[in-house]
Short mmCIF file of C-alpha atoms in Angstrom, two decimals:
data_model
loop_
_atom_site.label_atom_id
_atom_site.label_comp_id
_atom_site.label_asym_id
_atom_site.label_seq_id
_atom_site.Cartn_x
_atom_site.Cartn_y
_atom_site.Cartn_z
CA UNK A 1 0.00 0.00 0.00
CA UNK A 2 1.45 3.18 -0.63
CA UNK A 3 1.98 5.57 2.09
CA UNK A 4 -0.73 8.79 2.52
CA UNK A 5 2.24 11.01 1.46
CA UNK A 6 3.14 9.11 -1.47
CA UNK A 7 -0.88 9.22 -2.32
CA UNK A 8 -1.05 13.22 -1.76
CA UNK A 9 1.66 14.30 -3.99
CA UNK A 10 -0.05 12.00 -6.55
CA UNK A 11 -3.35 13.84 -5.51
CA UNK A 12 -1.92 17.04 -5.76
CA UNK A 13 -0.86 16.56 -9.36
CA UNK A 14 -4.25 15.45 -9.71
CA UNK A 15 -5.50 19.23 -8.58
CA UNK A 16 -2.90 20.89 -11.15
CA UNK A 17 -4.65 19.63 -14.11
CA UNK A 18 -6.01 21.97 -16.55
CA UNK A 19 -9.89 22.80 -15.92
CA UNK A 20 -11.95 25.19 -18.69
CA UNK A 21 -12.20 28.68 -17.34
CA UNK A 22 -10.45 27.71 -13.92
CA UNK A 23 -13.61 26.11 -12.67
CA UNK A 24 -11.84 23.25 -11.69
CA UNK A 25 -15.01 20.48 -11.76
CA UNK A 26 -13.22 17.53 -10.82
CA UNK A 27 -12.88 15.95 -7.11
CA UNK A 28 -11.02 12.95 -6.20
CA UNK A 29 -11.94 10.45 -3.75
CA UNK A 30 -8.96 8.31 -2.28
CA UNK A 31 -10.47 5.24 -1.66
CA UNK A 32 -8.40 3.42 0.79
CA UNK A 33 -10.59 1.52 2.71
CA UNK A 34 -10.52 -2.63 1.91
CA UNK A 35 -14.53 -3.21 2.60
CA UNK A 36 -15.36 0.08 0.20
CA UNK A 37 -12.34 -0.68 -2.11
CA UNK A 38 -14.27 -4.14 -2.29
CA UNK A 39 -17.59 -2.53 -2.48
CA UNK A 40 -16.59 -0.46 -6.03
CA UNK A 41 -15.08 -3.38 -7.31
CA UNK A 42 -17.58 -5.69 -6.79
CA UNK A 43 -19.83 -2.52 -8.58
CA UNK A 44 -17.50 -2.45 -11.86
CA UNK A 45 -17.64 -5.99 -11.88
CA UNK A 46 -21.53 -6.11 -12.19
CA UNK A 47 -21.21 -3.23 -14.92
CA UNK A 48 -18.96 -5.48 -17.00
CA UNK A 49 -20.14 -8.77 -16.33
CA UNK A 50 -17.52 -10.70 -14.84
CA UNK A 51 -16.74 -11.69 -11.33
CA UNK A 52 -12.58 -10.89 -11.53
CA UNK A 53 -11.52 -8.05 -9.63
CA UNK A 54 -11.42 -5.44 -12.14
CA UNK A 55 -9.13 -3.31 -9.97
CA UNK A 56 -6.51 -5.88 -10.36
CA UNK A 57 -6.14 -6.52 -6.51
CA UNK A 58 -4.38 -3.23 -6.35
CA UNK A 59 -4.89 -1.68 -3.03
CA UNK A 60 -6.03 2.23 -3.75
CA UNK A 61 -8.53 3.89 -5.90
CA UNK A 62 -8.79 7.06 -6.87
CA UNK A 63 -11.84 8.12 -7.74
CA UNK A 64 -12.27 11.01 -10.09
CA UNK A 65 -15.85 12.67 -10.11
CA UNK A 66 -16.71 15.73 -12.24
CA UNK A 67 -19.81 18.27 -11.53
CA UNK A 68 -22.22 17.88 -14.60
CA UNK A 69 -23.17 21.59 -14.37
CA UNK A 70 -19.82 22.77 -15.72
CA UNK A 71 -19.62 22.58 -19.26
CA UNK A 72 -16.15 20.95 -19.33
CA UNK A 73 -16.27 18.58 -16.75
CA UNK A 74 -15.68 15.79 -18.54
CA UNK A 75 -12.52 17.07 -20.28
CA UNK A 76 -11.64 18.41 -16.65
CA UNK A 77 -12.20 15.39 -15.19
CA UNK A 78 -9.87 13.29 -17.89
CA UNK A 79 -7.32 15.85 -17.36
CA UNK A 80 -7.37 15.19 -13.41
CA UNK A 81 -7.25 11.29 -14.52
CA UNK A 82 -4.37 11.31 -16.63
CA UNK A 83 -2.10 13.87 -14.45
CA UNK A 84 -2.64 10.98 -11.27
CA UNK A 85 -1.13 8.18 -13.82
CA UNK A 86 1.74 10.58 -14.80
CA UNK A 87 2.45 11.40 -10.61
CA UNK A 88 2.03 7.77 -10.07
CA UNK A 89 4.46 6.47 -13.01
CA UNK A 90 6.86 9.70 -11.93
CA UNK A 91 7.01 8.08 -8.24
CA UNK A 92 7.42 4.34 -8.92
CA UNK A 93 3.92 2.84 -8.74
CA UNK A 94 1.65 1.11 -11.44
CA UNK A 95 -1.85 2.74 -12.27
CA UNK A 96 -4.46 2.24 -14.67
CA UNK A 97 -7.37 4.13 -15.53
CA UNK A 98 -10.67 1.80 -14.78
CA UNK A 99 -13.81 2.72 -16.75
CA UNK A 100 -17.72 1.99 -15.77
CA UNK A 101 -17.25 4.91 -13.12
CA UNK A 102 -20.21 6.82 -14.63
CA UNK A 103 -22.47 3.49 -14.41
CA UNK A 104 -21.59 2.60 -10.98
CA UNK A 105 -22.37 6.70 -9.81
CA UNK A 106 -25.37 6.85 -11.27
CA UNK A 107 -26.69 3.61 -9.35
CA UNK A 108 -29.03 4.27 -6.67
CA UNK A 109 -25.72 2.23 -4.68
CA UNK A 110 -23.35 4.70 -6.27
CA UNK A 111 -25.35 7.80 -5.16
CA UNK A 112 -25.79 6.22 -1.72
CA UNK A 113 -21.54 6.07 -1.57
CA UNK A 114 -21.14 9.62 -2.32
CA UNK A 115 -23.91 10.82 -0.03
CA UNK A 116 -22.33 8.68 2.87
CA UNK A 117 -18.57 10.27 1.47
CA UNK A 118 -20.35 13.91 2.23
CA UNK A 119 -20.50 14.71 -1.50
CA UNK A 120 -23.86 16.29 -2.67
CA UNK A 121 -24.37 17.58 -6.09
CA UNK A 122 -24.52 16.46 -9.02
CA UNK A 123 -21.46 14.90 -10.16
CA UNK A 124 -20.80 11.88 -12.78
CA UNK A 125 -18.11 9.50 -12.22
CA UNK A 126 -15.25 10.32 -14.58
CA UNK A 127 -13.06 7.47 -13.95
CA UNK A 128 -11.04 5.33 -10.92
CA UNK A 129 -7.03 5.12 -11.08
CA UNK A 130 -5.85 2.43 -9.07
CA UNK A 131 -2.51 2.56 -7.67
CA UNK A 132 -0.47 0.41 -6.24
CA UNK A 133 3.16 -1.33 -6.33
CA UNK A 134 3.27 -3.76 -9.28
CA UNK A 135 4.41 -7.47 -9.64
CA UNK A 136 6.69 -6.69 -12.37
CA UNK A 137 6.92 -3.79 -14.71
CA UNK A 138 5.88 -3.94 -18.02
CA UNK A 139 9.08 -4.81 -20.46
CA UNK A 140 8.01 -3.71 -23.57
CA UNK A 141 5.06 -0.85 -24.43
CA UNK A 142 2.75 -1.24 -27.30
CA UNK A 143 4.18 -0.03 -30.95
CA UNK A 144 2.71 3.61 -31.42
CA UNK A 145 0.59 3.66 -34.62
CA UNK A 146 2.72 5.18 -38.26
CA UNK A 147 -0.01 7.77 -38.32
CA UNK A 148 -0.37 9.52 -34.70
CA UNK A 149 0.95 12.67 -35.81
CA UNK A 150 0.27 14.61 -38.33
CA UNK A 151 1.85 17.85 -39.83
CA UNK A 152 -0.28 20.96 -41.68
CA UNK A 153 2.50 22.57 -43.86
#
């Protein structure tokens, strides 16, 4: 498990990512808690219609939530996602970003978590990033695609 100050600088990165007009839409939830950790997984897993852990047994979720009634929360809340796998990578720990978020938060279940988390509004799930120490590191990375960038001359 990483330690809470390990998990806050990867938070804070979180917090620098850009946001449309400032407005900053995005919250993350540290979920570090084994029973609720279980409880989300156990969630996704319904939403994708398998019984394997679709956290991958790592140990801490990050749950990134967006507020609906700004117009870029969605891009806001993708920025947030991808600046916690960068912090995470930067300090030595695996991540992954872990669709169905939106499903599970719109569930009367889902809306029941965030109440009993204090949040009120009305916020989609954007995403979870688990984090944790991995196994083994990944030797190779995928091939980029011959066509990812483009030049207008």
């Amino acid at each position: 498990m990483p330690s809470e100050e390990v998990l806050n600088k990867i938070m804070e990165a979180g917090t620098f990512a850009p946001s449309g007009r400032g407005a900053q839409a995005a919250i993350i939830v540290a979920v570090t808690n084994k029973e609720v950790r279980d409880q989300l997984s156990q969630m996704n897993a319904e939403i994708l219609g398998t019984k394997a852990d679709p956290f991958y047994g790592a140990p801490v979720v990050l749950v990134v939530l967006a507020d609906r009634t700004k117009h870029t929360y969605l891009y806001d809340g993708s920025a947030v996602m991808e600046n916690l796998q960068l912090a995470a990578h930067a300090l030595g720990l695996g991540s992954c970003w872990i669709h169905r978020a939106k499903q599970e938060f719109d569930s009367e279940a889902g809306k029941a978590l965030l109440k009993s988390w204090g949040i009120e509004g009305d916020y989609e799930g954007i995403g979870h990033c688990i984090v944790g120490y991995p196994d083994k590191l990944p030797t190779t990375e995928k091939p980029r695609k011959d066509d990812y960038i483009r030049y207008v001359r």
